mmCIF file of C-alpha atoms in Angstrom:
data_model
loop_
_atom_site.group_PDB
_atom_site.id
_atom_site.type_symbol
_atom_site.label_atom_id
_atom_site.label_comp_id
_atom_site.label_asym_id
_atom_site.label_seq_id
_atom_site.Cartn_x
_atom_site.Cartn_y
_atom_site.Cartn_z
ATOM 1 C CA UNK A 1 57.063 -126.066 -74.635
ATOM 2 C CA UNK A 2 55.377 -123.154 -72.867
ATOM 3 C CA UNK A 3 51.707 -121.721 -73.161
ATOM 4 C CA UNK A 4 51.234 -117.799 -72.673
ATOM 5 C CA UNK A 5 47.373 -116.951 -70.900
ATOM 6 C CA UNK A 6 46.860 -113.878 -73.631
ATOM 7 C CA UNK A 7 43.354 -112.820 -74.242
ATOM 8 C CA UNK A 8 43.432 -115.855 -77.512
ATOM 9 C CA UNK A 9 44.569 -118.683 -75.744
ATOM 10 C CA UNK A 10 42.575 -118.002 -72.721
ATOM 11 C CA UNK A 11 39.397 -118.191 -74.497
ATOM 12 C CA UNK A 12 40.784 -121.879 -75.516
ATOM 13 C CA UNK A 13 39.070 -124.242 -73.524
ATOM 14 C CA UNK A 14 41.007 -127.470 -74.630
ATOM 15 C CA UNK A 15 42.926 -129.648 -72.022
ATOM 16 C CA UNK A 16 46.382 -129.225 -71.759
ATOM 17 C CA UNK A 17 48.542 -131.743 -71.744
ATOM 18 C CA UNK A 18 52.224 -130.865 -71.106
ATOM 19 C CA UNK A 19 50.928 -127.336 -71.507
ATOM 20 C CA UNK A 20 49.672 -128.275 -75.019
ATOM 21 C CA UNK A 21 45.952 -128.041 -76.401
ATOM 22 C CA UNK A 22 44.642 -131.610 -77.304
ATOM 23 C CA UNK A 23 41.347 -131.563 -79.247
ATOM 24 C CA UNK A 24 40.245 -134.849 -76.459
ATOM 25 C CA UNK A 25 41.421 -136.127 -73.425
ATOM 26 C CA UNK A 26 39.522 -138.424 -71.228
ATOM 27 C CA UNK A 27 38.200 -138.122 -67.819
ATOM 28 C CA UNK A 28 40.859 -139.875 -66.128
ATOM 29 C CA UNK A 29 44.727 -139.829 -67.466
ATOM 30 C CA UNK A 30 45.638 -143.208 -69.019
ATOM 31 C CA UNK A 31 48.200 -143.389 -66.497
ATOM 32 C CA UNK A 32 45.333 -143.934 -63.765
ATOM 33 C CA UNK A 33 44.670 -147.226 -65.734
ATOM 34 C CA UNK A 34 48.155 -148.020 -65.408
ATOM 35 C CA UNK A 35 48.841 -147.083 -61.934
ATOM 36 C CA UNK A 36 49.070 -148.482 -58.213
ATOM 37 C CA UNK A 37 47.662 -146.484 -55.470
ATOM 38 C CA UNK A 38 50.383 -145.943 -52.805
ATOM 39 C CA UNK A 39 50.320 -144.442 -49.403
ATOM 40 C CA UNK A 40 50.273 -140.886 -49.190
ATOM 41 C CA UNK A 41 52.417 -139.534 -45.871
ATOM 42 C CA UNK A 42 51.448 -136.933 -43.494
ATOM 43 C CA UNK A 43 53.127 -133.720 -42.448
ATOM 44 C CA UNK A 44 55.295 -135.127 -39.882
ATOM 45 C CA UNK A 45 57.108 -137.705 -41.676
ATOM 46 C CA UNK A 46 60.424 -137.168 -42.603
ATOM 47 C CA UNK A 47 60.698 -137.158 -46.265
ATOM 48 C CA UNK A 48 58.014 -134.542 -46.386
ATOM 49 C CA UNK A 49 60.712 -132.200 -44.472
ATOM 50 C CA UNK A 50 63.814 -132.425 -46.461
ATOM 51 C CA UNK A 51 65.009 -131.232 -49.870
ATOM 52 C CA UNK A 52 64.308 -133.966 -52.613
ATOM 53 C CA UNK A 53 67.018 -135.763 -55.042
ATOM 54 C CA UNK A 54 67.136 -134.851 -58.278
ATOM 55 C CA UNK A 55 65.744 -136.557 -61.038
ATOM 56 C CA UNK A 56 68.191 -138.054 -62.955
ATOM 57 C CA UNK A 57 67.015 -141.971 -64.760
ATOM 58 C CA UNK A 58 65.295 -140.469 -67.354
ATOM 59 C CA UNK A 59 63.481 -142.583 -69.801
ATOM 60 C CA UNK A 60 64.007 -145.035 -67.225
ATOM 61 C CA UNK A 61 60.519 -148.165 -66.732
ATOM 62 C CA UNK A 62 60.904 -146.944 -62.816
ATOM 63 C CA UNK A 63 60.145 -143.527 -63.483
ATOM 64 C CA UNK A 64 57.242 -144.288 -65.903
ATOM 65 C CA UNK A 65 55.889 -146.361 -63.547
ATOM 66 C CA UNK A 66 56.508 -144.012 -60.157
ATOM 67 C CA UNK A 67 54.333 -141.345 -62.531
ATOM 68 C CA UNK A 68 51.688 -143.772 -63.170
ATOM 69 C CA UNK A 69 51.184 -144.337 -59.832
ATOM 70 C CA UNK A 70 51.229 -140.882 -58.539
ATOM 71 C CA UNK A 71 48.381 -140.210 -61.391
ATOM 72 C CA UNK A 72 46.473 -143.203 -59.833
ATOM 73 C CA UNK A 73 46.901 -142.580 -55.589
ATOM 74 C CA UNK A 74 46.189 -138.547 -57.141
ATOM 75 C CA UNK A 75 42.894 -139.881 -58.684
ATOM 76 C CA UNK A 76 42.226 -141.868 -55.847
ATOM 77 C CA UNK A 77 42.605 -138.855 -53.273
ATOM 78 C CA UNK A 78 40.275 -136.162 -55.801
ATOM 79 C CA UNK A 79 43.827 -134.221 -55.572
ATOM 80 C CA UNK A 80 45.070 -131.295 -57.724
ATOM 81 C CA UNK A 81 48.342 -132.506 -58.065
ATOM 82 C CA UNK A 82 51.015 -134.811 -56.008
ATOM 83 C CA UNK A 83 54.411 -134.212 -55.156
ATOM 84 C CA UNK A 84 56.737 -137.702 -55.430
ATOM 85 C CA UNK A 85 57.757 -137.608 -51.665
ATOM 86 C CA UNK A 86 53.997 -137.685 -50.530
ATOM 87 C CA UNK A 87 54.132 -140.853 -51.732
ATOM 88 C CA UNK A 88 57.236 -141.484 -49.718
ATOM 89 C CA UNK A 89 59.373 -141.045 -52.584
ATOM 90 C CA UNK A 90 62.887 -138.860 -52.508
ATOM 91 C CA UNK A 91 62.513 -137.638 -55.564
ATOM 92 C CA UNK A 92 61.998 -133.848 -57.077
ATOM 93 C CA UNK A 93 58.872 -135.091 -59.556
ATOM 94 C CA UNK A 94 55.228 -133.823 -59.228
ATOM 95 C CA UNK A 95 52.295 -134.864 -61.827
ATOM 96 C CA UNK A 96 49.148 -132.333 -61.474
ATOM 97 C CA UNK A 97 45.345 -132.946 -62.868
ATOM 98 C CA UNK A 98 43.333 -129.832 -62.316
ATOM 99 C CA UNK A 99 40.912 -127.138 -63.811
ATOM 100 C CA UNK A 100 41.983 -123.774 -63.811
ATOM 101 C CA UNK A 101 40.070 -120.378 -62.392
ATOM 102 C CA UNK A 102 38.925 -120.210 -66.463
ATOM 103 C CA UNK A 103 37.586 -124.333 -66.804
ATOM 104 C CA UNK A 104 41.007 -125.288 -68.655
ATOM 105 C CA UNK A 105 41.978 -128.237 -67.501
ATOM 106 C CA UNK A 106 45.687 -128.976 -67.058
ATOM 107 C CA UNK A 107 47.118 -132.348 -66.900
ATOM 108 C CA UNK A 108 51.053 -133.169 -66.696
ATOM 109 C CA UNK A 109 54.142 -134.161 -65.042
ATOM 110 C CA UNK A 110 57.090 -132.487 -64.569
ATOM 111 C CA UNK A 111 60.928 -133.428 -62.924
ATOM 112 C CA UNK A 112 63.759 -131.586 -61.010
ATOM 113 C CA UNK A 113 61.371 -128.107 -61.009
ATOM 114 C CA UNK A 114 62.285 -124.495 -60.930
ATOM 115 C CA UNK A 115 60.118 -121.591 -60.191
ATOM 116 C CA UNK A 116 60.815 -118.437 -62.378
ATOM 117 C CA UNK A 117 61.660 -115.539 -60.098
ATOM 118 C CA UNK A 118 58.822 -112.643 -60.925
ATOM 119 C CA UNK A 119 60.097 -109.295 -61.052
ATOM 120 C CA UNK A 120 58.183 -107.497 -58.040
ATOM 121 C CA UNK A 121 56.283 -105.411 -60.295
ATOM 122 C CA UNK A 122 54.531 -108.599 -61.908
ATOM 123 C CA UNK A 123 53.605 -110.074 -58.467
ATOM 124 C CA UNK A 124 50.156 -109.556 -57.903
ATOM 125 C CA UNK A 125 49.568 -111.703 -54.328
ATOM 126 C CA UNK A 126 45.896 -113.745 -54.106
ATOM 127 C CA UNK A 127 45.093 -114.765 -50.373
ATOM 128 C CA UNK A 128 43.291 -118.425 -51.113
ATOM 129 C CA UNK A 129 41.846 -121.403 -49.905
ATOM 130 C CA UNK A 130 44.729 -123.955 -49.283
ATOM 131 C CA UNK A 131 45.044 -127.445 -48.709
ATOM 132 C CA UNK A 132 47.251 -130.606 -48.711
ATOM 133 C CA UNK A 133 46.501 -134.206 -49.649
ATOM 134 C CA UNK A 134 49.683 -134.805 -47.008
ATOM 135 C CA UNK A 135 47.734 -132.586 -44.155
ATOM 136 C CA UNK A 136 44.054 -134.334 -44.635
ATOM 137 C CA UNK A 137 41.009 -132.256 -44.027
ATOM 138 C CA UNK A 138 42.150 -128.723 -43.593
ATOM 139 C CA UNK A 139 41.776 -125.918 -46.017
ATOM 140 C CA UNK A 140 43.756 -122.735 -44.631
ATOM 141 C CA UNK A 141 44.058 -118.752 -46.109
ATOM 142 C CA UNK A 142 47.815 -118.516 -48.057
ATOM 143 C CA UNK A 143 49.124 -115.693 -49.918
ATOM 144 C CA UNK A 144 50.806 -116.709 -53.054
ATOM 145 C CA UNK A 145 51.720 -114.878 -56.813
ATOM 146 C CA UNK A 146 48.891 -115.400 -59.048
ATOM 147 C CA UNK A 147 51.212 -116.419 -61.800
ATOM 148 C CA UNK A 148 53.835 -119.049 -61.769
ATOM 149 C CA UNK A 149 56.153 -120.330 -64.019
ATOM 150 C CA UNK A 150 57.978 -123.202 -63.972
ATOM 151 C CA UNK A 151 61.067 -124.987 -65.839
ATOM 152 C CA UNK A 152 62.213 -128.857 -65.397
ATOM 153 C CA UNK A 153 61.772 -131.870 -67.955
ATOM 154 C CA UNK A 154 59.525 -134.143 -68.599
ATOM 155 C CA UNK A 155 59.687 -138.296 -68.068
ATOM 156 C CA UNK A 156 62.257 -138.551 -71.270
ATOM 157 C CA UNK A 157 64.310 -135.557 -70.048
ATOM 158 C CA UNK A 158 62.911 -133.076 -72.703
ATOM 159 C CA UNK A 159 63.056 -129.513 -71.564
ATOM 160 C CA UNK A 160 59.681 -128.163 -69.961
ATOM 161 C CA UNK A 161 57.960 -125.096 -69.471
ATOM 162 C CA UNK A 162 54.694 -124.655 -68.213
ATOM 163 C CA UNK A 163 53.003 -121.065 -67.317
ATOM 164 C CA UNK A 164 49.858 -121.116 -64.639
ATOM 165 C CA UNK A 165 47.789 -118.249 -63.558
ATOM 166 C CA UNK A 166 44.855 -118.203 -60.291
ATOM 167 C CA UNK A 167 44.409 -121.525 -59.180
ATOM 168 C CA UNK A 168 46.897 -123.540 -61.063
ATOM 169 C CA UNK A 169 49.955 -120.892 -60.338
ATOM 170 C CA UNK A 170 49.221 -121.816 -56.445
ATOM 171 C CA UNK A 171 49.233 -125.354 -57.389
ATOM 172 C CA UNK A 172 52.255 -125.151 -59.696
ATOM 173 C CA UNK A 173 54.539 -123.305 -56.459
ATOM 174 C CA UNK A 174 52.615 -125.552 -53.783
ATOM 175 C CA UNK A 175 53.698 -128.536 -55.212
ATOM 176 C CA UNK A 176 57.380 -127.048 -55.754
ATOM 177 C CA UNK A 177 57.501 -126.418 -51.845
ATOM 178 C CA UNK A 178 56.957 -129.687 -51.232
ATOM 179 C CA UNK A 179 59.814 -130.729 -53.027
ATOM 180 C CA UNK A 180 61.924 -128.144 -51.137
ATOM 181 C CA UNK A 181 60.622 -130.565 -47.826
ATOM 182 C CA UNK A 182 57.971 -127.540 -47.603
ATOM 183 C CA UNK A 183 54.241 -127.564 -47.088
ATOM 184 C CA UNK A 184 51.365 -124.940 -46.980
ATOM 185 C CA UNK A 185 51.994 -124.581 -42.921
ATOM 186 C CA UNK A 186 55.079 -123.691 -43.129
ATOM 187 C CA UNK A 187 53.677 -120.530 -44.417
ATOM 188 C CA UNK A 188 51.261 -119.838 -41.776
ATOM 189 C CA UNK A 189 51.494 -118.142 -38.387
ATOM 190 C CA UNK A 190 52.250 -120.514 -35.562
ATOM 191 C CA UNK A 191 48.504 -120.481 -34.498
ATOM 192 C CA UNK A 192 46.967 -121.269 -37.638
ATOM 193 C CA UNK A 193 49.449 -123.801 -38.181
ATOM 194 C CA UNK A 194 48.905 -125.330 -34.820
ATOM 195 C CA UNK A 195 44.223 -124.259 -35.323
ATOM 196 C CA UNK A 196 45.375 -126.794 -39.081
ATOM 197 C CA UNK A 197 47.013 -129.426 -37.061
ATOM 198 C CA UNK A 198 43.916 -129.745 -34.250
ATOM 199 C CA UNK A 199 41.603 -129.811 -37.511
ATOM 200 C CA UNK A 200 43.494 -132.520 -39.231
ATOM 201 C CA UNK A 201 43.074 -134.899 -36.085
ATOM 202 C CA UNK A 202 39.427 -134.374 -35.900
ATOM 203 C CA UNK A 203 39.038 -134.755 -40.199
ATOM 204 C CA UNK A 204 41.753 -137.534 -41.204
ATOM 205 C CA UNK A 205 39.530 -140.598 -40.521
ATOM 206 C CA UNK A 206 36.642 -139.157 -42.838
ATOM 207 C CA UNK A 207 39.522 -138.006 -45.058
ATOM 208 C CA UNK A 208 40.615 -141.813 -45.062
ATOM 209 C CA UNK A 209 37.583 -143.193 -45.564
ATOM 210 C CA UNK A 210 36.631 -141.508 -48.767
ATOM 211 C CA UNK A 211 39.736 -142.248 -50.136
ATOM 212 C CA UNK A 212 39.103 -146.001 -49.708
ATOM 213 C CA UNK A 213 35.460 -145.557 -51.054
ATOM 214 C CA UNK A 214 37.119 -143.499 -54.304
ATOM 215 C CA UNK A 215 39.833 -146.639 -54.585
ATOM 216 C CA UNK A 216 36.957 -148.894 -54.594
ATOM 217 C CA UNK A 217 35.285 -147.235 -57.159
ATOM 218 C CA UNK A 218 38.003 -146.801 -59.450
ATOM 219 C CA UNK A 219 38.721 -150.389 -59.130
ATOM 220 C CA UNK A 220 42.037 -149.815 -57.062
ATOM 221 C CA UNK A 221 42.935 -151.544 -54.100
ATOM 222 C CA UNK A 222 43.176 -149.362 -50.887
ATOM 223 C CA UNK A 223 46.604 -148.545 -49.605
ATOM 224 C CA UNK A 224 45.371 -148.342 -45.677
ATOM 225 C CA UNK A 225 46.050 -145.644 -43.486
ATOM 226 C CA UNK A 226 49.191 -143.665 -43.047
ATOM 227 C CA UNK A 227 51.713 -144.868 -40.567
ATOM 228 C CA UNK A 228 51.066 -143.857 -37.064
ATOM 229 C CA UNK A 229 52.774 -140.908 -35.614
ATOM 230 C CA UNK A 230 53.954 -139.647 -38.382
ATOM 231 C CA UNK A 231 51.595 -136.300 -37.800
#
């Protein structure tokens, strides 16, 4: 399934789920409900640096349940979106909750990802605010395409498509990188990268911290802190 952002369906303000319009959703995904928080890794740890494994137990309880729990430690960290290897996962699967640069909200999962390849005409760059729930604290300037599309299958295997412009096109190819074993410093100049870095040392233990207090609230237990060194 696929959703084009014409002049209609961007003046359709319904969730979409899976890239479809639902008529309700809740506040949180049901799979929050279902989920367990789990540790989210820092740049520096291995599995955040290497290509991912392909999806390939579909329709399997294990991969239900790894998506549930990404929803949940997502919720947990007020993230976008969550790639399967931040939580320490080798696995090409991201699940995304976030409100577009129009108030859509998008909500979905999607496995073994591929980002169309625009035609250089259609690229129109955007130089945004970027940040990582695997590089806590810092929010950094990153040029990206303004429109993304991307092709994989869902939890069952069923074919996906799902189209993002502005905010959730950079979330759509951020979260793609990281299952490449990239994140949004690899794309920076060696002093902003290192400037990130410095910041993240000073931030993480506020980062941390509300974390806990937003696992608290949503009745979740608190994974602890990431293991040392891996920054």
């Amino acid at each position: 399934m696929s959703l084009r952002f014409d002049d209609e369906a961007s003046r359709d303000l319904r969730v979409r789920v899976q890239g479809v319009p639902v008529d309700s959703y809740p506040a949180l995904p049901p799979e929050v409900a279902r989920g367990t928080v789990r540790r989210i890794t820092v740049v520096g740890e291995e599995v955040l640096h290497r290509r991912c494994r392909e999806v390939t137990q579909f329709g399997s309880s294990e991969l239900a349940r790894l998506i549930d729990d990404m929803f949940a430690t997502n919720a947990v960290a007020d993230g976008a979106a969550i790639a399967a290897n931040q939580v320490d996962v080798d696995l090409q699967l991201f699940v995304w909750d976030i409100t577009d640069d129009w108030g859509v909200r998008h909500v979905g999962h999607i496995a073994n990802p591929v980002l169309d390849e625009l035609p250089v005409a259609q690229r129109v760059l955007a130089e945004e605010s970027e940040g990582c729930l695997s590089v806590p604290g810092p929010y950094k300037l990153v040029p990206r395409p303004d429109h993304a599309v991307v092709r994989g299958r869902d939890q069952d295997g069923s074919p996906l498509v799902i189209e993002g412009r502005g905010y959730f096109a950079r979330c759509l190819q951020h979260e793609t990188d990281h299952l490449h074993g990239r994140t949004y410093l690899d794309r920076l100049a060696r002093r902003e990268r290192k400037a990130a870095l410095s910041e993240m040392e000073e931030t993480k233990d506020s980062v941390f911290a509300r974390r806990a207090a937003r696992a608290a609230e949503l009745g979740k237990r608190d994974t602890g802190r990431p293991a040392e060194g891996g920054a």
